[in-house]
Short mmCIF file of C-alpha atoms and ligand atoms in Angstrom, two decimals:
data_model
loop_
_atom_site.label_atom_id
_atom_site.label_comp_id
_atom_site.label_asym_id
_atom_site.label_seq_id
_atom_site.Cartn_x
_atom_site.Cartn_y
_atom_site.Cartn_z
CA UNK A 1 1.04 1.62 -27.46
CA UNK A 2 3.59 0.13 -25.51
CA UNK A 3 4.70 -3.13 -26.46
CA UNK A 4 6.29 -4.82 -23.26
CA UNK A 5 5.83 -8.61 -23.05
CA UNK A 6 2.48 -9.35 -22.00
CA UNK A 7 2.38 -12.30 -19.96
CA UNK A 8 -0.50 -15.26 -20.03
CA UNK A 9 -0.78 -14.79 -16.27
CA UNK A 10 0.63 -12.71 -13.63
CA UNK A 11 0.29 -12.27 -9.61
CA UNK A 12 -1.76 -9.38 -8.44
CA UNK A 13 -2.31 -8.19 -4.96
CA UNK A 14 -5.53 -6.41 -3.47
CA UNK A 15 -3.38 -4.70 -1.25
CA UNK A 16 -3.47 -5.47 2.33
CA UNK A 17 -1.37 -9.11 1.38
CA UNK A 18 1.87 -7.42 3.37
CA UNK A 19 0.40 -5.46 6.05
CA UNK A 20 -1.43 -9.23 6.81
CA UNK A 21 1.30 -11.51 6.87
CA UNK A 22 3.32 -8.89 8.53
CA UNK A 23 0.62 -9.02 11.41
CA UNK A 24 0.33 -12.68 11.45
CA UNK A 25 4.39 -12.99 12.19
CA UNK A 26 3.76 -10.52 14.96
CA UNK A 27 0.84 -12.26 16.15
CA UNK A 28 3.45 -15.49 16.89
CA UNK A 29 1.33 -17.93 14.69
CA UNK A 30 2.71 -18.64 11.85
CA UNK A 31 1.85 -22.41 11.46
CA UNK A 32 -1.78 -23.85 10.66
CA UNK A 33 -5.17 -22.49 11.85
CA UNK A 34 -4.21 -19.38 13.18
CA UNK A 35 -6.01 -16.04 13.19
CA UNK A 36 -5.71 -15.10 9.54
CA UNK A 37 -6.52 -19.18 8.47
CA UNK A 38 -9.73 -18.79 10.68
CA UNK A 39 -10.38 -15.64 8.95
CA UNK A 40 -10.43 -17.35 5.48
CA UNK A 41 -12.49 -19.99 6.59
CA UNK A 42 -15.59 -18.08 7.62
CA UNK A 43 -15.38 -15.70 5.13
CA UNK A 44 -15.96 -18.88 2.82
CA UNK A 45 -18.58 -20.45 5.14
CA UNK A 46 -20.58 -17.18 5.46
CA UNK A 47 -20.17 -16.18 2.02
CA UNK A 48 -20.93 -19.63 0.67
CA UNK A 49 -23.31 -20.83 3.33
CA UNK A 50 -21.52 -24.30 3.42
CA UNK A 51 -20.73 -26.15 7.10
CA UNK A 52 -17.27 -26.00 6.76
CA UNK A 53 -14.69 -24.97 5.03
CA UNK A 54 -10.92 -26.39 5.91
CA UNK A 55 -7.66 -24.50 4.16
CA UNK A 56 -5.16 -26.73 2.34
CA UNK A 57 -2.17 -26.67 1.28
CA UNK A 58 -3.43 -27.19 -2.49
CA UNK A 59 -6.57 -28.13 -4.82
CA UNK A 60 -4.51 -31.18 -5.04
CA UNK A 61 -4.78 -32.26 -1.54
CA UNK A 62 -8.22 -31.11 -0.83
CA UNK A 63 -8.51 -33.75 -3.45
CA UNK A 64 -6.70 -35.54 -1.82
CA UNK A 65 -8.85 -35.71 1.37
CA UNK A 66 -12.09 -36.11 -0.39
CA UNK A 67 -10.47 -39.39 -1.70
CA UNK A 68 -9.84 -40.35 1.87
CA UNK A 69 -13.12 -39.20 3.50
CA UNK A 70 -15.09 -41.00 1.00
CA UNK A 71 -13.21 -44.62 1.64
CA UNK A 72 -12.29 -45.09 -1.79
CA UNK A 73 -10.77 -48.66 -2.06
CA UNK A 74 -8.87 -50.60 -4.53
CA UNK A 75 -11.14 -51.11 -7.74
CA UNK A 76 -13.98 -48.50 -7.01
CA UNK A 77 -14.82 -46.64 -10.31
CA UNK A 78 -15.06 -42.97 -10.22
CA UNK A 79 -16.29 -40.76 -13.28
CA UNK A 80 -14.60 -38.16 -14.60
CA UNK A 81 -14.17 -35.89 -17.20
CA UNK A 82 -11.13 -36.79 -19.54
CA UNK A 83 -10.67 -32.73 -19.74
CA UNK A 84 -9.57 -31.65 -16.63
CA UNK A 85 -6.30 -31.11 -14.58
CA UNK A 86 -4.53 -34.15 -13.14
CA UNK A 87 -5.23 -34.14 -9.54
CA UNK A 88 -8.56 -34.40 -10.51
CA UNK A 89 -7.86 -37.99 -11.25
CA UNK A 90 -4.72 -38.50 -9.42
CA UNK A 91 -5.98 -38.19 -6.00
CA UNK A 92 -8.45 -40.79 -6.62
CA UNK A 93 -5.87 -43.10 -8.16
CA UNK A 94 -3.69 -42.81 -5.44
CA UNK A 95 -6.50 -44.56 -3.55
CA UNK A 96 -6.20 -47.24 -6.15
CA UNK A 97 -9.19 -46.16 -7.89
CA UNK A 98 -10.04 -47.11 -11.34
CA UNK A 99 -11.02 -43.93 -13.06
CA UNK A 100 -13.70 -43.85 -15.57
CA UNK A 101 -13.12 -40.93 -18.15
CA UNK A 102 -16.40 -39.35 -19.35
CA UNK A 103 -16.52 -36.77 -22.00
CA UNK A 104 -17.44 -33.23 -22.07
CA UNK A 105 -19.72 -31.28 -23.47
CA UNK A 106 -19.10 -29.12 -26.85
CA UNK A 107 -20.73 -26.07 -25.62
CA UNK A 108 -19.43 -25.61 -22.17
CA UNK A 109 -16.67 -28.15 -21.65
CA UNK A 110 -18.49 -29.89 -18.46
CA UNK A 111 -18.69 -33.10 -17.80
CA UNK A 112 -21.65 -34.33 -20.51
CA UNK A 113 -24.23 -35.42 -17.86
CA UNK A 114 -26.54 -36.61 -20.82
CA UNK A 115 -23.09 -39.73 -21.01
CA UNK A 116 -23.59 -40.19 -17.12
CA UNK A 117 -25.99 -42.92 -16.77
CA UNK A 118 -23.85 -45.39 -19.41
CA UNK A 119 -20.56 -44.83 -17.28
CA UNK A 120 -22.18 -45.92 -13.79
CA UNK A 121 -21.34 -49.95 -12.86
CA UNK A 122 -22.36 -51.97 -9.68
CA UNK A 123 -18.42 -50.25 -8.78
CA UNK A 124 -18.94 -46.97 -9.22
CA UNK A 125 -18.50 -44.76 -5.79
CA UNK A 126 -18.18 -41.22 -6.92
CA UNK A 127 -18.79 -38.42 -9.33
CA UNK A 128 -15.99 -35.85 -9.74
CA UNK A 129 -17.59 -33.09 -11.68
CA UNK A 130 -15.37 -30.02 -12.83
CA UNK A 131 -17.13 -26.61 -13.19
CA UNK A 132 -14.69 -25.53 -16.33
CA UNK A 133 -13.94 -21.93 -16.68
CA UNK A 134 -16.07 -21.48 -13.69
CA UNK A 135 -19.48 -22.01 -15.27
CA UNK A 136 -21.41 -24.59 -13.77
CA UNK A 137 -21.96 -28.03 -14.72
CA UNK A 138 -24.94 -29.27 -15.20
CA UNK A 139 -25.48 -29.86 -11.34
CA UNK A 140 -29.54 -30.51 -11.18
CA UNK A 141 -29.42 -33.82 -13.25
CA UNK A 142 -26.05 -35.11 -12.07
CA UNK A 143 -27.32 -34.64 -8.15
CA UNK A 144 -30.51 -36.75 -9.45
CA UNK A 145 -28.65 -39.01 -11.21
CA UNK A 146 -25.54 -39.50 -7.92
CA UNK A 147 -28.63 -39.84 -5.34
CA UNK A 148 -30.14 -42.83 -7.82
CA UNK A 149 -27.56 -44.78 -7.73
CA UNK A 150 -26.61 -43.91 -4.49
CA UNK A 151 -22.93 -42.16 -5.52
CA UNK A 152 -21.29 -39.49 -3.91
CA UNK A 153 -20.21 -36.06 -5.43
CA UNK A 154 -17.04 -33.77 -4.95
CA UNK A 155 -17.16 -30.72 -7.10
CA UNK A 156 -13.39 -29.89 -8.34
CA UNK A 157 -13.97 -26.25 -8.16
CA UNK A 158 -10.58 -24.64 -8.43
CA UNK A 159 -12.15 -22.33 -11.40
CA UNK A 160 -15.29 -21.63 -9.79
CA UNK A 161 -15.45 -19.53 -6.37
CA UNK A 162 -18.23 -17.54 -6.45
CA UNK A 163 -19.75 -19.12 -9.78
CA UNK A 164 -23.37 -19.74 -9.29
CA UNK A 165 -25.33 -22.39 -10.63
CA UNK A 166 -29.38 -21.44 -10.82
CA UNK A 167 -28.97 -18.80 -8.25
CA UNK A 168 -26.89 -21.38 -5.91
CA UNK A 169 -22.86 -21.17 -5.39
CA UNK A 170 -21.06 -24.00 -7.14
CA UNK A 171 -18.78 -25.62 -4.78
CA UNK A 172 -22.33 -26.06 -2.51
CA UNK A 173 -24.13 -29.20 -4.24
CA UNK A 174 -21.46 -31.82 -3.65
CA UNK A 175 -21.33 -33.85 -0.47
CA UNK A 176 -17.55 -32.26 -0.95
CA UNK A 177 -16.00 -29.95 -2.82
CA UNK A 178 -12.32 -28.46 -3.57
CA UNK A 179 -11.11 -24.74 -4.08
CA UNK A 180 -7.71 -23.54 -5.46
CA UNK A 181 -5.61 -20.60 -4.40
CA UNK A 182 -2.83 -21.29 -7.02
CA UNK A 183 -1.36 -18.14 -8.58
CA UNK A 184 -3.18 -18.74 -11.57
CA UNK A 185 -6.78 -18.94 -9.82
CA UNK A 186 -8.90 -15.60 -9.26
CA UNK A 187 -7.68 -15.67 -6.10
CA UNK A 188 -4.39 -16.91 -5.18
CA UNK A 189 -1.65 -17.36 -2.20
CA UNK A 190 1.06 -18.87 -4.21
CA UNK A 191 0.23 -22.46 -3.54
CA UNK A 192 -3.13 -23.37 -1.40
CA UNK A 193 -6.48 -24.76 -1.72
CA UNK A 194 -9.71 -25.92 0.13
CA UNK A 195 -11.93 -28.54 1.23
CA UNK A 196 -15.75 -27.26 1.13
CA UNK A 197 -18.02 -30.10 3.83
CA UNK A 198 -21.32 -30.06 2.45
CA UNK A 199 -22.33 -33.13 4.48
CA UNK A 200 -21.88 -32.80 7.98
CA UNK A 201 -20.63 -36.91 7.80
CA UNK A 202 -17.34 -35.87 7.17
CA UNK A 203 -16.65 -32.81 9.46
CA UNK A 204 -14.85 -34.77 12.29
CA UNK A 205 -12.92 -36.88 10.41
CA UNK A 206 -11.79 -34.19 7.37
CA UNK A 207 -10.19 -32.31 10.63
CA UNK A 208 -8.47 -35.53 11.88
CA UNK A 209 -6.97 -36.32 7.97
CA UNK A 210 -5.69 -32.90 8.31
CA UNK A 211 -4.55 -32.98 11.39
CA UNK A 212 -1.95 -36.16 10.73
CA UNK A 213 -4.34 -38.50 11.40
CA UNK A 214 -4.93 -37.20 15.30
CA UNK A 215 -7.73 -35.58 17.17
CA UNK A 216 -5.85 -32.51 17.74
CA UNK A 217 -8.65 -30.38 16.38
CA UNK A 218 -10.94 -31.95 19.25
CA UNK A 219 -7.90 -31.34 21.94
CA UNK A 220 -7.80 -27.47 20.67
CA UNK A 221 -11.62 -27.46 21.66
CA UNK A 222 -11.16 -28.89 25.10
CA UNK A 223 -13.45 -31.70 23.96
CA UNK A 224 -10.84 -34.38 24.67
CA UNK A 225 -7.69 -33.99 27.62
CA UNK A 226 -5.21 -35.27 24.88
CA UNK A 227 -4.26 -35.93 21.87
CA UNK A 228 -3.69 -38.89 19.85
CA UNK A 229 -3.47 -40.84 16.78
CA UNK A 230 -6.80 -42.06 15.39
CA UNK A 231 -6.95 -42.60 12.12
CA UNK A 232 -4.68 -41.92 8.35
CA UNK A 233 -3.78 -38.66 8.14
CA UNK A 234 -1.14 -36.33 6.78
CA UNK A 235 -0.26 -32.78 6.87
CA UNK A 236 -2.70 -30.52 4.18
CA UNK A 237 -2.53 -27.46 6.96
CA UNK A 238 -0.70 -24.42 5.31
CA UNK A 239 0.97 -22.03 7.08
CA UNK A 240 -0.91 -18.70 8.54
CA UNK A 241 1.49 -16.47 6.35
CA UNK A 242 -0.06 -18.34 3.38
CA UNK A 243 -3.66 -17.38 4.42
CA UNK A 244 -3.48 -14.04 5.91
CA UNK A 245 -2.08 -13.28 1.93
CA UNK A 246 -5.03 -15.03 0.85
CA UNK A 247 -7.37 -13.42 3.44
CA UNK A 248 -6.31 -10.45 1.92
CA UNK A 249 -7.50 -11.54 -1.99
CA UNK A 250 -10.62 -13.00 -0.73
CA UNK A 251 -12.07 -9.72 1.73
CA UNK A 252 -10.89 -7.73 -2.00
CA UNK A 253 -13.76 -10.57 -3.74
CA UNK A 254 -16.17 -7.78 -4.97
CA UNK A 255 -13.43 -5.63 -6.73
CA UNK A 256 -11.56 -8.28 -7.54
CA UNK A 257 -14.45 -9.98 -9.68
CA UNK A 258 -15.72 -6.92 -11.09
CA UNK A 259 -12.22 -6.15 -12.77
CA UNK A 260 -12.51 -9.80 -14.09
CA UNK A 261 -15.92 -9.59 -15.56
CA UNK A 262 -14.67 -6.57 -17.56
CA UNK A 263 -12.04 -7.94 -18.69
CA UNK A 264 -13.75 -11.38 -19.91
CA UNK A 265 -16.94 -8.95 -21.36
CA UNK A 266 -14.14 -7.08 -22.83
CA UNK A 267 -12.70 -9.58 -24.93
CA UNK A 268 -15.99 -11.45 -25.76
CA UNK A 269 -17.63 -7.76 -27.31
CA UNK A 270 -14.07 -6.88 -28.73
CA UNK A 271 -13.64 -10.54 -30.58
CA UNK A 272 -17.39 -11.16 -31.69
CA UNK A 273 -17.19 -10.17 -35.17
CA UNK A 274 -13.89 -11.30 -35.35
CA UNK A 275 -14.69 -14.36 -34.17
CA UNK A 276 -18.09 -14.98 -36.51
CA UNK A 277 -16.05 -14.74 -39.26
CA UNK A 278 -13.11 -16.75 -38.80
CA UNK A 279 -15.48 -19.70 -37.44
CA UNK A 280 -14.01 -19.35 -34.16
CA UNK A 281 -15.70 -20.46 -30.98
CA UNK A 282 -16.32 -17.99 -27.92
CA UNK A 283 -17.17 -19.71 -24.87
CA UNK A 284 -20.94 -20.56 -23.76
CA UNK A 285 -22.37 -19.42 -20.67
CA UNK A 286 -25.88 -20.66 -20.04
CA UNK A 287 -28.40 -18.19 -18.89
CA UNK A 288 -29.08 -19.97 -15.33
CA UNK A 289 -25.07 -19.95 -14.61
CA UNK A 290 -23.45 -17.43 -13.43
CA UNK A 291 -19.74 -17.74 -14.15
CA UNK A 292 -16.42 -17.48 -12.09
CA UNK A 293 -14.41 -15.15 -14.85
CA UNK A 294 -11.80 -17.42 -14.54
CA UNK A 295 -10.21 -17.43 -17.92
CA UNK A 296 -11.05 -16.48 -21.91
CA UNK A 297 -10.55 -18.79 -24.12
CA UNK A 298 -11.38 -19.56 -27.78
CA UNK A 299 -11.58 -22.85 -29.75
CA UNK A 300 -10.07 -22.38 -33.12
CA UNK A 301 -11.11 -23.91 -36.27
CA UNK A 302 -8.37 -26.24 -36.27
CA UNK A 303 -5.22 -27.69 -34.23
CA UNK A 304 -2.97 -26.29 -37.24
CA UNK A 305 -5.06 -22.71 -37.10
CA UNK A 306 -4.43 -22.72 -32.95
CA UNK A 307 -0.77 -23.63 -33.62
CA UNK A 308 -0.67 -20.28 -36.02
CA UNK A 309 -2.48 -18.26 -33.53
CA UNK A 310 -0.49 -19.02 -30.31
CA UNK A 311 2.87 -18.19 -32.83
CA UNK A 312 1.31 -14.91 -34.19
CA UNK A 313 0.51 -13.79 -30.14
CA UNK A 314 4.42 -14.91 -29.50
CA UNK A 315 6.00 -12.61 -32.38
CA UNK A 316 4.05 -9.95 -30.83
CA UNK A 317 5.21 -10.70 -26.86
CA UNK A 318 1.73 -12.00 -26.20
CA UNK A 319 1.72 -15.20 -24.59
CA UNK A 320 -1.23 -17.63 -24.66
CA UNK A 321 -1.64 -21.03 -23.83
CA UNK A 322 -3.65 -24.08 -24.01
CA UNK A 323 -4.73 -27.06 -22.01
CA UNK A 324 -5.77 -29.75 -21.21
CA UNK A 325 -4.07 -32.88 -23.13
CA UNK A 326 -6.65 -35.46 -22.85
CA UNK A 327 -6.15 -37.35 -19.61
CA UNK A 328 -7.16 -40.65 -21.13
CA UNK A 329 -4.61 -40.86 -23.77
CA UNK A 330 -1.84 -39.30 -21.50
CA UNK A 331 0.75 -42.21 -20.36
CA UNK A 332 -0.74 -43.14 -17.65
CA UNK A 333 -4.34 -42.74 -18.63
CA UNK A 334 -3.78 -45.23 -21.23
CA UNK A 335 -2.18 -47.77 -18.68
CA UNK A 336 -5.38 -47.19 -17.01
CA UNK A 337 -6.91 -48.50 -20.19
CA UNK A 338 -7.72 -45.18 -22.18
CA UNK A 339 -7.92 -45.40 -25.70
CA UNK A 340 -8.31 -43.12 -28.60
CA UNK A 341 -11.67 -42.33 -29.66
CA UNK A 342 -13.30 -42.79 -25.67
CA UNK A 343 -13.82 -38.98 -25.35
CA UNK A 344 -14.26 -37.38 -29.26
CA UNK A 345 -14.85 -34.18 -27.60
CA UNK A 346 -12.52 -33.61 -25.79
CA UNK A 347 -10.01 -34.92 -28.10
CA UNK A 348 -11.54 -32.42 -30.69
CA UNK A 349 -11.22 -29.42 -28.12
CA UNK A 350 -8.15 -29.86 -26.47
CA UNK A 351 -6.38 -29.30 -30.22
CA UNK A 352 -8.26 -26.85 -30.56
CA UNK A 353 -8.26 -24.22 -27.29
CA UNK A 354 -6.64 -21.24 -26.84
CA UNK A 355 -6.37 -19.18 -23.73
CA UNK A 356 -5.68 -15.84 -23.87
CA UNK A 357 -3.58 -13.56 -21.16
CA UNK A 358 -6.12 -13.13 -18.69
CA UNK A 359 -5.24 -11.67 -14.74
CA UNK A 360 -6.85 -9.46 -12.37
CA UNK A 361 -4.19 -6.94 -12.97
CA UNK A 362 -4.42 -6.72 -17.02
CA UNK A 363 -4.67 -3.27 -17.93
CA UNK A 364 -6.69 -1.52 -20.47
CA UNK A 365 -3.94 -0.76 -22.83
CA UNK A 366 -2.87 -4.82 -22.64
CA UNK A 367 -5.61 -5.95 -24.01
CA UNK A 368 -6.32 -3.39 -26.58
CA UNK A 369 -3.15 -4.98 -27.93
CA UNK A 370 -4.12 -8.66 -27.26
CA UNK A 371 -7.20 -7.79 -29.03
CA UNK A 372 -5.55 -5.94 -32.14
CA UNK A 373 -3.33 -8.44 -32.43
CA UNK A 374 -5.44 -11.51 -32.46
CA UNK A 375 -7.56 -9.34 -35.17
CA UNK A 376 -4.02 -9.22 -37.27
CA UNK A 377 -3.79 -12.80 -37.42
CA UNK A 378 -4.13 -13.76 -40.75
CA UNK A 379 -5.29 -17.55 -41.70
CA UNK A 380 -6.41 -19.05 -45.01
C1 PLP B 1 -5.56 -25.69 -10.62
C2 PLP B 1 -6.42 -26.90 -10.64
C3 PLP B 1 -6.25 -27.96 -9.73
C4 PLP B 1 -5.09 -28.07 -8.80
O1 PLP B 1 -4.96 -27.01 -7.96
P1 PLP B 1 -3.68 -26.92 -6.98
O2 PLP B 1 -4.16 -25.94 -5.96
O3 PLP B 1 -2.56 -26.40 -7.82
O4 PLP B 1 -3.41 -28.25 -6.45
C5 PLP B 1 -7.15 -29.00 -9.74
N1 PLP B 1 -8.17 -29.02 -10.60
C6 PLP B 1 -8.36 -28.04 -11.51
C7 PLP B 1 -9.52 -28.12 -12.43
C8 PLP B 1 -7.47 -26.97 -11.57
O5 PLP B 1 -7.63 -26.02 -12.49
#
């Protein structure tokens, strides 16, 4: 076996990324919504089924936007999970937002909808759910329990294009929703995201935040004779280079996904024993989800046992990684009023997580030796 450095992530093409961007430079259209950026967005309307989909320059911004759209003022409460990246949280906060952290569950890592009801106040606007790993949350009860109390949802699905939840894509319950195309997501142009318009409300206006705050969109159509400045806005259009490389990942989706699925069956067969009997944790996907493949991780016994595993990969040029710190006892979430002991779970798991390498791209012989090598690790 060879024993180059194997890398926790790394960029892989489907193949037509050059021959794309190459055409949309020739097609003199290099800035937003030109051919290749319309291309991307109905692949992901007609593949999801969802009104509209808008490119963005990030997850982040998509955020962003949904933070906008849904007229989040100074002092609304929004839930969300204290194990999750920090645009979840940061684009609402930027609104002046109070977040409310809610804990996760110990099986999949989703937001624990069973916690739900006790978070919700006379303030609360909005439920951010996060599909982790790209398995669904649990979307049936949290839709019940939103349309109760009268609460909107955006799904943060960076992790979970083409998940389904009972038979339905995630990404398609949430008045909005938010992709990611960063290099580390199954499908990637560097730097780029979505905003997914489940409820036709926000159409018109997500197109105007876009758009700097002007009806451009709406001149482009003919339906007004110019264009103007209407509303807040700011610039979340990336450039046509960006999406005719992405174009390229997401028209590869079936091949793409299949090589992940092996991969994550792979290590999940290849680990199992391993895994019973050093009390390690392999991740739970329930039967009515069907998952994203967008990572493999473990949870260890232990924060000291993680510590030993991550150094064992290292000394073998195998780099693995973990995530997230727990957003409520990060700086600012405890200026926001997070204190230890809110979220035990997540607390628990975040010392405890371990991601192994896991791209498109990963060959055969790589993991072999990911595999042999976390099954030389030797803890007492
Ligand atoms: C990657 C990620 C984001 C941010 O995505 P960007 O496209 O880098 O802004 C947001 N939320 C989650 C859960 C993510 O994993």
């Amino acid at each position: 076996m060879s024993s180059h450095t194997i890398p926790f992530n790394r960029v892989s093409c489907a193949g037509n990324e050059f021959r794309y961007i190459a055409d949309a430079i020739q097609r003199g259209h290099i800035s937003g919504d030109g051919f290749y950026t319309k291309q991307c967005h109905t692949f992901l309307e007609q593949q999801l089924g969802v009104p509209k989909a808008l490119l963005t320059t990030s997850c982040t911004h998509a955020l962003e936007m949904s933070a906008l759209l849904l007229d989040i003022q100074p002092g609304d409460e929004v839930i969300i999970p204290a194990f999750t990246f920090v645009s979840t949280v940061n684009a609402f906060v930027l609104r002046g937002a109070q977040p409310v952290f809610i804990d996760i569950r110990p099986d999949t890592l989703n937001l624990d909808e069973r916690l739900l009801a006790s978070k919700i106040t006379p303030r609360t606007r909005a439920i951010v759910p996060v599909h982790y790993a790209g398995v669904g949350c649990e979307m049936d009860v949290i839709m019940e329990i939103a349309a109760q109390h009268g609460l909107a949802v955006v799904e943060d699905n960076a992790h979970g294009l083409l998940g389904k939840y009972q038979g339905r894509y995630l990404g398609t319950f949430g008045a909005l929703a938010t992709q990611s195309f960063h290099e580390t997501k199954n499908f990637s142009c560097g730097e780029g995201g979505a905003l997914l318009i489940n409820d036709p409300a926000y159409m018109e206006r997500a197109e105007i935040l876009r758009e700097k705050g002007t009806n451009r969109s709406r001149f482009f159509r003919g339906q007004v004779d110019k264009y103007t400045w209407v509303d807040l806005g700011s610039s979340y259009l990336p450039s046509d280079m960006l999406a005719a490389f992405l174009y390229a990942q997401l028209e590869a989706h079936e091949s793409i996904q299949q090589k992940r699925a092996r991969i994550w069956q792979h290590y999940d067969t290849q680990l199992q024993s391993w895994a019973d009997e050093m009390k390690v944790q392999q991740p739970t996907v329930p039967a009515h989800c069907e998952q994203a493949y967008h990572m493999y991780y473990l949870l260890l016994p232990s924060l000291a046992a993680r510590q030993s595993l991550i150094a064992h990969l290292k000394e073998r040029s195998i780099l693995s990684v973990f995530h997230y710190l727990p957003l409520h006892l990060s700086e600012m979430g405890q200026k926001l009023g997070g204190q230890p002991g809110d979220c035990p779970v997540t607390e628990d798991i975040s010392d405890r997580l371990l991601r192994l390498p896991f791209y498109t791209e990963l060959t055969e012989d790589e993991q072999a030796q990911v595999v042999a090598a976390v099954q030389a690790w030797e803890w007492l």
